[in-house]
Amino acid sequence: MLLGTAFVAALGGLNQTTYGAANFVERYLSAIADDDLATAITTPGVALDDDELTAMGVPTDISTAMLRSDVIDAGPEDVRIVDDVKHEDGTHTVTASYRLDTAILQTSFEIRAIDPLYGLLNRWEFIESPLAVVDVTAAHNPLFTVGDLTLDTRATKSGDELAAFTQTAPYLAIAPAAYEFGFSDTLVAAVPVPLATEPGVRAAVTVDAQPTADFVKRVQTQVDSYLDGCAAQTVLQPSGCPFGIEIDDRVLGDPVWSIVTYPPVTLTAGETAFEMPATDGMAHISVEVQSLFDGDKSQLEEDRPFRLALSATIRPDGSIAIQLQQTS
């Protein structure tokens, strides 16, 4: 009799502590803090089915790529259960306080009992999944990084969507957690953007990729090469070029062009590409001419100003495509 009473008392103690509602929430938060996302996402009530995803207004094939270790920047620390309210229907509202990065936060979780373990020990699940949805806008470059992961916002897209200069895609993310989004490679870089996810809340972040100095240098090289090709044409009006000259006198010999000043390339993001505004340059022509009036011969030396604008995009193979625009 005493043994049975002791067993029941011990079982009751376990169900109030180790297998209690408050401990269920604490274990979930601790798993995130330990970057043990495999445990966190398999906690009962965390996973979302197709009906729940549809009700949230997100596609059923939403990316789960962020639900892995080495992605979060920080998890909840100094976790403390500040309240555990049991309701008449047996559900619990468990409120936890924790530190996320430098912020002190408090979240209430609604949980309910499910079939007990071995028919004896309490088991619980979240009534509403604590997962967050993060809408990532990758501006001017489809790739972004979060933690040690590099993702492509075009992964589930097709057709014309693939060509968009700015892409947006939703991702499931563990919450609460702190993330850092960014991107950096040879051609574009984005300033890192921090984001803290809240359980069950949809958030948005923009990774704003801008051209690097190397990108600008490569475009400058292409512009200079194009203008050198124009200068190599021994005609008064080089074909497809932003400069030329009309001469009323007779031209003796081949005109010789040179570039005095190459337009310095500057790039900013436009609607569909990185753009350089109309920028001044200077060409020079040297050619011998003969006056139609009196037959005098002279050497014409003249600077010819011009303006050049362009747009630049990055091809899938990483090369740069530029579209030149001559302006008056």
CSV table of N, CA and C in Angstrom, one decimal, residues 144-231:
chain,number,residue,atom,x,y,z
A,144,PHE,N,20.7,35.3,-51.0
A,144,PHE,CA,20.9,35.9,-49.7
A,144,PHE,C,21.5,34.9,-48.7
A,145,THR,N,22.2,35.4,-47.7
A,145,THR,CA,22.7,34.5,-46.7
A,145,THR,C,22.0,34.7,-45.3
A,146,VAL,N,21.8,33.6,-44.6
A,146,VAL,CA,21.3,33.7,-43.2
A,146,VAL,C,22.1,32.6,-42.5
A,147,GLY,N,22.8,33.1,-41.4
A,147,GLY,CA,23.8,32.1,-40.8
A,147,GLY,C,24.8,31.6,-41.8
A,148,ASP,N,25.0,30.3,-41.8
A,148,ASP,CA,26.0,29.7,-42.7
A,148,ASP,C,25.3,29.3,-44.0
A,149,LEU,N,24.1,29.7,-44.2
A,149,LEU,CA,23.3,29.2,-45.3
A,149,LEU,C,23.2,30.3,-46.4
A,150,THR,N,23.3,29.9,-47.7
A,150,THR,CA,23.0,30.7,-48.8
A,150,THR,C,21.8,30.2,-49.5
A,151,LEU,N,20.8,31.0,-49.7
A,151,LEU,CA,19.5,30.6,-50.3
A,151,LEU,C,19.2,31.5,-51.6
A,152,ASP,N,18.5,30.9,-52.5
A,152,ASP,CA,18.1,31.5,-53.7
A,152,ASP,C,16.6,31.7,-53.7
A,153,THR,N,16.1,33.0,-53.7
A,153,THR,CA,14.7,33.3,-53.7
A,153,THR,C,13.9,32.8,-54.9
A,154,ARG,N,14.6,32.4,-55.9
A,154,ARG,CA,14.0,31.9,-57.2
A,154,ARG,C,13.7,30.4,-57.1
A,155,ALA,N,14.0,29.8,-56.0
A,155,ALA,CA,14.0,28.3,-56.0
A,155,ALA,C,12.7,27.7,-56.4
A,156,THR,N,11.6,28.3,-56.0
A,156,THR,CA,10.3,27.7,-56.3
A,156,THR,C,9.6,28.4,-57.4
A,157,LYS,N,10.3,29.3,-58.2
A,157,LYS,CA,9.7,30.1,-59.2
A,157,LYS,C,10.0,29.6,-60.6
A,158,SER,N,9.2,30.1,-61.6
A,158,SER,CA,9.5,29.7,-63.0
A,158,SER,C,9.0,30.8,-63.9
A,159,GLY,N,9.4,30.6,-65.2
A,159,GLY,CA,8.9,31.5,-66.2
A,159,GLY,C,9.5,32.9,-66.0
A,160,ASP,N,8.6,33.9,-66.3
A,160,ASP,CA,9.1,35.3,-66.2
A,160,ASP,C,9.5,35.8,-64.8
A,161,GLU,N,9.0,35.1,-63.8
A,161,GLU,CA,9.4,35.4,-62.4
A,161,GLU,C,10.9,35.3,-62.2
A,162,LEU,N,11.5,34.4,-62.9
A,162,LEU,CA,13.0,34.2,-62.7
A,162,LEU,C,13.8,35.4,-63.1
A,163,ALA,N,13.3,36.2,-64.0
A,163,ALA,CA,14.1,37.4,-64.5
A,163,ALA,C,13.9,38.6,-63.7
A,164,ALA,N,13.1,38.6,-62.7
A,164,ALA,CA,12.8,39.9,-61.9
A,164,ALA,C,14.1,40.3,-61.2
A,165,PHE,N,14.3,41.6,-61.2
A,165,PHE,CA,15.6,42.2,-60.6
A,165,PHE,C,15.5,42.1,-59.1
A,166,THR,N,14.3,42.2,-58.5
A,166,THR,CA,14.1,42.0,-57.1
A,166,THR,C,13.1,40.9,-56.9
A,167,GLN,N,13.5,40.0,-56.0
A,167,GLN,CA,12.7,38.8,-55.7
A,167,GLN,C,12.3,38.7,-54.3
A,168,THR,N,11.1,38.2,-54.0
A,168,THR,CA,10.6,38.0,-52.7
A,168,THR,C,10.1,36.6,-52.5
A,169,ALA,N,10.5,36.0,-51.4
A,169,ALA,CA,10.0,34.6,-51.1
A,169,ALA,C,9.8,34.4,-49.6
A,170,PRO,N,8.8,33.6,-49.3
A,170,PRO,CA,8.6,33.3,-47.8
A,170,PRO,C,9.3,32.1,-47.4
A,171,TYR,N,9.7,32.1,-46.1
A,171,TYR,CA,10.5,31.0,-45.5
A,171,TYR,C,9.9,30.7,-44.1
A,172,LEU,N,9.8,29.5,-43.8
A,172,LEU,CA,9.4,29.1,-42.4
A,172,LEU,C,10.7,29.3,-41.5
A,173,ALA,N,10.5,29.8,-40.3
A,173,ALA,CA,11.6,30.0,-39.4
A,173,ALA,C,11.3,29.7,-38.0
A,174,ILE,N,12.2,29.2,-37.3
A,174,ILE,CA,12.0,28.9,-35.9
A,174,ILE,C,11.9,30.2,-35.1
A,175,ALA,N,11.1,30.1,-34.0
A,175,ALA,CA,10.9,31.3,-33.2
A,175,ALA,C,10.6,30.9,-31.8
A,176,PRO,N,11.0,31.7,-30.8
A,176,PRO,CA,11.8,33.0,-31.0
A,176,PRO,C,13.2,32.7,-31.3
A,177,ALA,N,13.8,33.6,-32.2
A,177,ALA,CA,15.2,33.5,-32.5
A,177,ALA,C,15.7,34.8,-33.1
A,178,ALA,N,17.0,35.0,-33.1
A,178,ALA,CA,17.5,36.2,-33.8
A,178,ALA,C,18.3,35.7,-35.0
A,179,TYR,N,18.2,36.4,-36.1
A,179,TYR,CA,18.8,36.0,-37.3
A,179,TYR,C,19.6,37.2,-37.9
A,180,GLU,N,20.5,37.0,-38.8
A,180,GLU,CA,21.2,38.0,-39.5
A,180,GLU,C,21.2,37.7,-41.0
A,181,PHE,N,20.6,38.5,-41.8
A,181,PHE,CA,20.5,38.3,-43.2
A,181,PHE,C,21.5,39.3,-43.9
A,182,GLY,N,22.0,38.8,-45.0
A,182,GLY,CA,22.9,39.6,-45.8
A,182,GLY,C,23.3,38.9,-47.1
A,183,PHE,N,24.4,39.4,-47.7
A,183,PHE,CA,25.0,38.8,-48.8
A,183,PHE,C,26.2,39.5,-49.2
A,184,SER,N,27.2,38.8,-49.7
A,184,SER,CA,28.5,39.4,-50.1
A,184,SER,C,29.2,38.4,-51.1
A,185,ASP,N,29.5,38.9,-52.3
A,185,ASP,CA,30.4,38.2,-53.2
A,185,ASP,C,31.2,39.2,-54.0
A,186,THR,N,31.8,38.8,-55.0
A,186,THR,CA,32.7,39.7,-55.8
A,186,THR,C,32.0,40.9,-56.4
A,187,LEU,N,30.7,40.7,-56.8
A,187,LEU,CA,30.1,41.7,-57.6
A,187,LEU,C,29.1,42.6,-56.8
A,188,VAL,N,28.4,42.0,-55.8
A,188,VAL,CA,27.4,42.7,-55.0
A,188,VAL,C,27.6,42.4,-53.5
A,189,ALA,N,27.2,43.3,-52.7
A,189,ALA,CA,27.2,43.1,-51.3
A,189,ALA,C,26.1,43.9,-50.6
A,190,ALA,N,25.5,43.3,-49.5
A,190,ALA,CA,24.4,43.9,-48.8
A,190,ALA,C,24.9,44.1,-47.3
A,191,VAL,N,24.5,45.2,-46.8
A,191,VAL,CA,24.8,45.4,-45.3
A,191,VAL,C,23.9,44.4,-44.5
A,192,PRO,N,24.6,43.7,-43.6
A,192,PRO,CA,23.8,42.7,-42.8
A,192,PRO,C,22.6,43.3,-42.1
A,193,VAL,N,21.5,42.6,-42.1
A,193,VAL,CA,20.3,43.1,-41.5
A,193,VAL,C,19.8,42.1,-40.4
A,194,PRO,N,19.7,42.6,-39.1
A,194,PRO,CA,19.2,41.7,-38.0
A,194,PRO,C,17.7,41.6,-38.0
A,195,LEU,N,17.2,40.4,-37.6
A,195,LEU,CA,15.8,40.2,-37.5
A,195,LEU,C,15.5,39.2,-36.4
A,196,ALA,N,14.6,39.6,-35.5
A,196,ALA,CA,14.2,38.7,-34.4
A,196,ALA,C,12.8,38.2,-34.7
A,197,THR,N,12.6,36.9,-34.7
A,197,THR,CA,11.3,36.3,-35.0
A,197,THR,C,10.5,36.1,-33.7
A,198,GLU,N,9.2,36.4,-33.8
A,198,GLU,CA,8.3,36.1,-32.7
A,198,GLU,C,7.4,34.9,-33.0
A,199,PRO,N,7.1,34.1,-32.0
A,199,PRO,CA,6.3,32.9,-32.3
A,199,PRO,C,5.0,33.2,-33.0
A,200,GLY,N,4.7,32.5,-34.1
A,200,GLY,CA,3.5,32.7,-34.8
A,200,GLY,C,3.3,34.0,-35.5
A,201,VAL,N,4.3,34.8,-35.7
A,201,VAL,CA,4.2,36.1,-36.3
A,201,VAL,C,4.9,36.1,-37.6
A,202,ARG,N,4.3,36.8,-38.6
A,202,ARG,CA,4.9,36.9,-39.9
A,202,ARG,C,5.8,38.2,-39.9
A,203,ALA,N,7.0,38.1,-40.4
A,203,ALA,CA,8.0,39.2,-40.4
A,203,ALA,C,8.5,39.3,-41.8
A,204,ALA,N,9.2,40.5,-42.1
A,204,ALA,CA,9.7,40.8,-43.4
A,204,ALA,C,11.1,41.4,-43.2
A,205,VAL,N,12.0,41.1,-44.2
A,205,VAL,CA,13.3,41.6,-44.2
A,205,VAL,C,13.8,41.8,-45.6
A,206,THR,N,14.5,42.9,-45.9
A,206,THR,CA,15.0,43.2,-47.2
A,206,THR,C,16.5,43.1,-47.2
A,207,VAL,N,17.1,42.3,-48.1
A,207,VAL,CA,18.5,42.3,-48.3
A,207,VAL,C,18.8,43.1,-49.5
A,208,ASP,N,19.4,44.3,-49.3
A,208,ASP,CA,19.6,45.2,-50.4
A,208,ASP,C,21.0,45.2,-51.0
A,209,ALA,N,21.2,44.4,-52.0
A,209,ALA,CA,22.5,44.2,-52.6
A,209,ALA,C,22.8,45.4,-53.5
A,210,GLN,N,24.1,45.9,-53.3
A,210,GLN,CA,24.6,47.0,-54.1
A,210,GLN,C,25.9,46.6,-54.8
A,211,PRO,N,26.2,47.2,-55.9
A,211,PRO,CA,27.4,46.8,-56.6
A,211,PRO,C,28.7,47.1,-55.8
A,212,THR,N,29.6,46.2,-55.9
A,212,THR,CA,30.9,46.4,-55.2
A,212,THR,C,31.8,47.2,-56.1
A,213,ALA,N,33.0,47.6,-55.5
A,213,ALA,CA,34.0,48.3,-56.3
A,213,ALA,C,34.5,47.4,-57.4
A,214,ASP,N,34.5,46.1,-57.2
A,214,ASP,CA,35.0,45.2,-58.3
A,214,ASP,C,34.0,45.2,-59.5
A,215,PHE,N,32.7,45.2,-59.1
A,215,PHE,CA,31.7,45.3,-60.2
A,215,PHE,C,31.9,46.6,-61.0
A,216,VAL,N,32.0,47.7,-60.3
A,216,VAL,CA,32.2,49.0,-61.0
A,216,VAL,C,33.5,48.9,-61.9
A,217,LYS,N,34.5,48.3,-61.3
A,217,LYS,CA,35.8,48.3,-62.1
A,217,LYS,C,35.6,47.4,-63.4
A,218,ARG,N,34.9,46.3,-63.3
A,218,ARG,CA,34.7,45.5,-64.4
A,218,ARG,C,33.8,46.2,-65.5
A,219,VAL,N,32.8,46.9,-65.1
A,219,VAL,CA,32.0,47.7,-66.0
A,219,VAL,C,32.8,48.8,-66.7
A,220,GLN,N,33.7,49.4,-65.8
A,220,GLN,CA,34.5,50.5,-66.4
A,220,GLN,C,35.5,49.9,-67.5
A,221,THR,N,36.0,48.7,-67.2
A,221,THR,CA,36.8,48.1,-68.2
A,221,THR,C,36.1,47.8,-69.5
A,222,GLN,N,34.8,47.4,-69.4
A,222,GLN,CA,34.0,47.2,-70.6
A,222,GLN,C,33.7,48.5,-71.4
A,223,VAL,N,33.4,49.5,-70.6
A,223,VAL,CA,33.2,50.8,-71.2
A,223,VAL,C,34.4,51.3,-71.9
A,224,ASP,N,35.5,51.3,-71.2
A,224,ASP,CA,36.8,51.7,-71.8
A,224,ASP,C,37.1,51.0,-73.1
A,225,SER,N,36.9,49.6,-73.1
A,225,SER,CA,37.2,48.8,-74.2
A,225,SER,C,36.3,49.2,-75.4
A,226,TYR,N,35.0,49.4,-75.1
A,226,TYR,CA,34.1,49.9,-76.1
A,226,TYR,C,34.5,51.2,-76.7
A,227,LEU,N,34.9,52.2,-75.9
A,227,LEU,CA,35.3,53.5,-76.4
A,227,LEU,C,36.6,53.4,-77.2
A,228,ASP,N,37.5,52.5,-76.8
A,228,ASP,CA,38.7,52.3,-77.5
A,228,ASP,C,38.4,51.7,-78.9
A,229,GLY,N,37.4,50.8,-79.0
A,229,GLY,CA,37.0,50.3,-80.3
A,229,GLY,C,36.4,51.4,-81.2
A,230,CYS,N,35.7,52.3,-80.6
A,230,CYS,CA,35.2,53.4,-81.3
A,230,CYS,C,36.3,54.3,-81.9
A,231,ALA,N,37.3,54.5,-81.0
A,231,ALA,CA,38.5,55.4,-81.4
A,231,ALA,C,39.3,54.7,-82.5
